[in-house]
């Protein structure tokens, strides 16, 4: 049987590390974390984790063209959109980085 709490920990830890290391773009990291929050909401609650910054940031960026859907957009639209997107992301960048480091610290210490 699959231990969903352990799976949630591993995926949250992996996503947090990828965001910290800039292995994924911040918008993609926010989308990934939001997806994990949907899939593992019970496990996240049981672990006592707060991912409020990700929730708030997601609510502000979900309408932007992100990821592969950008390929189908007009270049001028993307240039304009990216200015707005970057301004929005800048307001969350520090808080998200702190939240990612907190997740790594908390989830890594639970493995010991």
Tab-separated table of C-alpha atoms in Angstrom:
chain	number	residue	atom	x	y	z
A	1	UNK	CA	0.000	0.000	0.000
A	2	UNK	CA	1.240	3.477	-0.867
A	3	UNK	CA	1.929	5.785	2.083
A	4	UNK	CA	0.355	9.017	0.846
A	5	UNK	CA	1.838	11.102	3.666
A	6	UNK	CA	5.338	9.946	2.732
A	7	UNK	CA	4.616	10.582	-0.951
A	8	UNK	CA	3.353	14.078	-0.125
A	9	UNK	CA	6.502	14.819	1.894
A	10	UNK	CA	8.776	13.677	-0.930
A	11	UNK	CA	6.937	15.674	-3.594
A	12	UNK	CA	6.728	18.829	-1.468
A	13	UNK	CA	10.410	18.522	-0.605
A	14	UNK	CA	11.386	17.958	-4.232
A	15	UNK	CA	9.317	20.896	-5.474
A	16	UNK	CA	10.652	23.195	-2.743
A	17	UNK	CA	14.232	22.297	-3.595
A	18	UNK	CA	13.588	22.813	-7.322
A	19	UNK	CA	12.204	26.298	-6.642
A	20	UNK	CA	15.135	27.207	-4.370
A	21	UNK	CA	17.670	25.976	-6.939
A	22	UNK	CA	15.878	27.745	-9.809
A	23	UNK	CA	15.502	24.386	-11.549
A	24	UNK	CA	11.943	25.440	-12.351
A	25	UNK	CA	10.704	28.920	-13.138
A	26	UNK	CA	8.860	30.490	-10.229
A	27	UNK	CA	5.439	30.475	-11.949
A	28	UNK	CA	5.813	26.780	-12.767
A	29	UNK	CA	6.897	26.107	-9.181
A	30	UNK	CA	3.810	27.889	-7.893
A	31	UNK	CA	1.599	25.867	-10.253
A	32	UNK	CA	3.299	22.627	-9.175
A	33	UNK	CA	2.894	23.433	-5.502
A	34	UNK	CA	-0.769	24.320	-6.031
A	35	UNK	CA	-1.329	20.982	-7.759
A	36	UNK	CA	0.311	19.185	-4.829
A	37	UNK	CA	-1.888	21.129	-2.407
A	38	UNK	CA	-4.948	19.870	-4.287
A	39	UNK	CA	-3.798	16.258	-4.442
A	40	UNK	CA	-2.433	16.038	-0.897
A	41	UNK	CA	-4.625	18.530	0.992
A	42	UNK	CA	-5.393	16.081	3.820
A	43	UNK	CA	-1.760	15.051	4.212
A	44	UNK	CA	-0.585	18.678	4.205
A	45	UNK	CA	-3.134	19.509	6.880
A	46	UNK	CA	-2.093	16.470	8.969
A	47	UNK	CA	1.546	17.549	8.704
A	48	UNK	CA	0.553	20.996	9.983
A	49	UNK	CA	2.097	22.767	7.004
A	50	UNK	CA	1.071	26.240	5.952
A	51	UNK	CA	1.437	26.947	2.265
A	52	UNK	CA	-0.486	30.204	2.373
A	53	UNK	CA	2.007	32.158	0.265
A	54	UNK	CA	1.672	29.637	-2.556
A	55	UNK	CA	-2.131	29.782	-2.355
A	56	UNK	CA	-2.165	33.569	-2.520
A	57	UNK	CA	0.410	33.750	-5.322
A	58	UNK	CA	-1.436	31.103	-7.340
A	59	UNK	CA	-4.671	33.085	-7.079
A	60	UNK	CA	-2.882	36.064	-8.619
A	61	UNK	CA	-1.115	34.271	-11.490
A	62	UNK	CA	-3.416	31.458	-12.613
A	63	UNK	CA	-4.977	33.553	-15.390
A	64	UNK	CA	-1.611	34.353	-16.986
A	65	UNK	CA	-0.366	32.246	-19.899
A	66	UNK	CA	2.183	29.960	-18.240
A	67	UNK	CA	4.183	26.938	-19.311
A	68	UNK	CA	3.713	25.431	-22.748
A	69	UNK	CA	0.514	27.392	-23.436
A	70	UNK	CA	2.765	30.423	-24.032
A	71	UNK	CA	3.845	28.885	-27.351
A	72	UNK	CA	0.393	29.640	-28.765
A	73	UNK	CA	0.448	33.312	-27.717
A	74	UNK	CA	1.334	36.421	-29.670
A	75	UNK	CA	4.803	37.751	-28.836
A	76	UNK	CA	3.497	41.261	-28.096
A	77	UNK	CA	0.875	39.825	-25.767
A	78	UNK	CA	3.577	37.872	-23.905
A	79	UNK	CA	5.838	40.905	-23.582
A	80	UNK	CA	3.001	42.900	-22.025
A	81	UNK	CA	1.845	40.003	-19.867
A	82	UNK	CA	5.351	39.235	-18.610
A	83	UNK	CA	5.735	42.764	-17.262
A	84	UNK	CA	2.587	42.282	-15.189
A	85	UNK	CA	3.533	38.727	-14.241
A	86	UNK	CA	7.039	39.712	-13.133
A	87	UNK	CA	5.673	42.545	-10.985
A	88	UNK	CA	3.274	40.107	-9.337
A	89	UNK	CA	5.974	37.470	-8.828
A	90	UNK	CA	8.376	40.026	-7.371
A	91	UNK	CA	5.880	40.760	-4.612
A	92	UNK	CA	5.872	37.063	-3.597
A	93	UNK	CA	9.427	35.953	-4.406
A	94	UNK	CA	10.937	36.485	-0.934
A	95	UNK	CA	7.991	34.931	0.913
A	96	UNK	CA	7.984	31.911	-1.385
A	97	UNK	CA	11.710	31.404	-0.939
A	98	UNK	CA	11.302	31.555	2.849
A	99	UNK	CA	8.380	29.119	2.699
A	100	UNK	CA	10.427	26.714	0.554
A	101	UNK	CA	13.360	26.793	2.984
A	102	UNK	CA	10.927	26.218	5.872
A	103	UNK	CA	9.457	23.210	4.062
A	104	UNK	CA	12.907	21.759	3.405
A	105	UNK	CA	13.885	22.255	7.053
A	106	UNK	CA	10.657	20.765	8.425
A	107	UNK	CA	10.349	17.854	6.007
A	108	UNK	CA	14.053	16.967	6.111
A	109	UNK	CA	14.071	16.892	9.915
A	110	UNK	CA	11.092	14.515	9.922
A	111	UNK	CA	13.114	11.993	7.921
A	112	UNK	CA	15.725	11.715	10.665
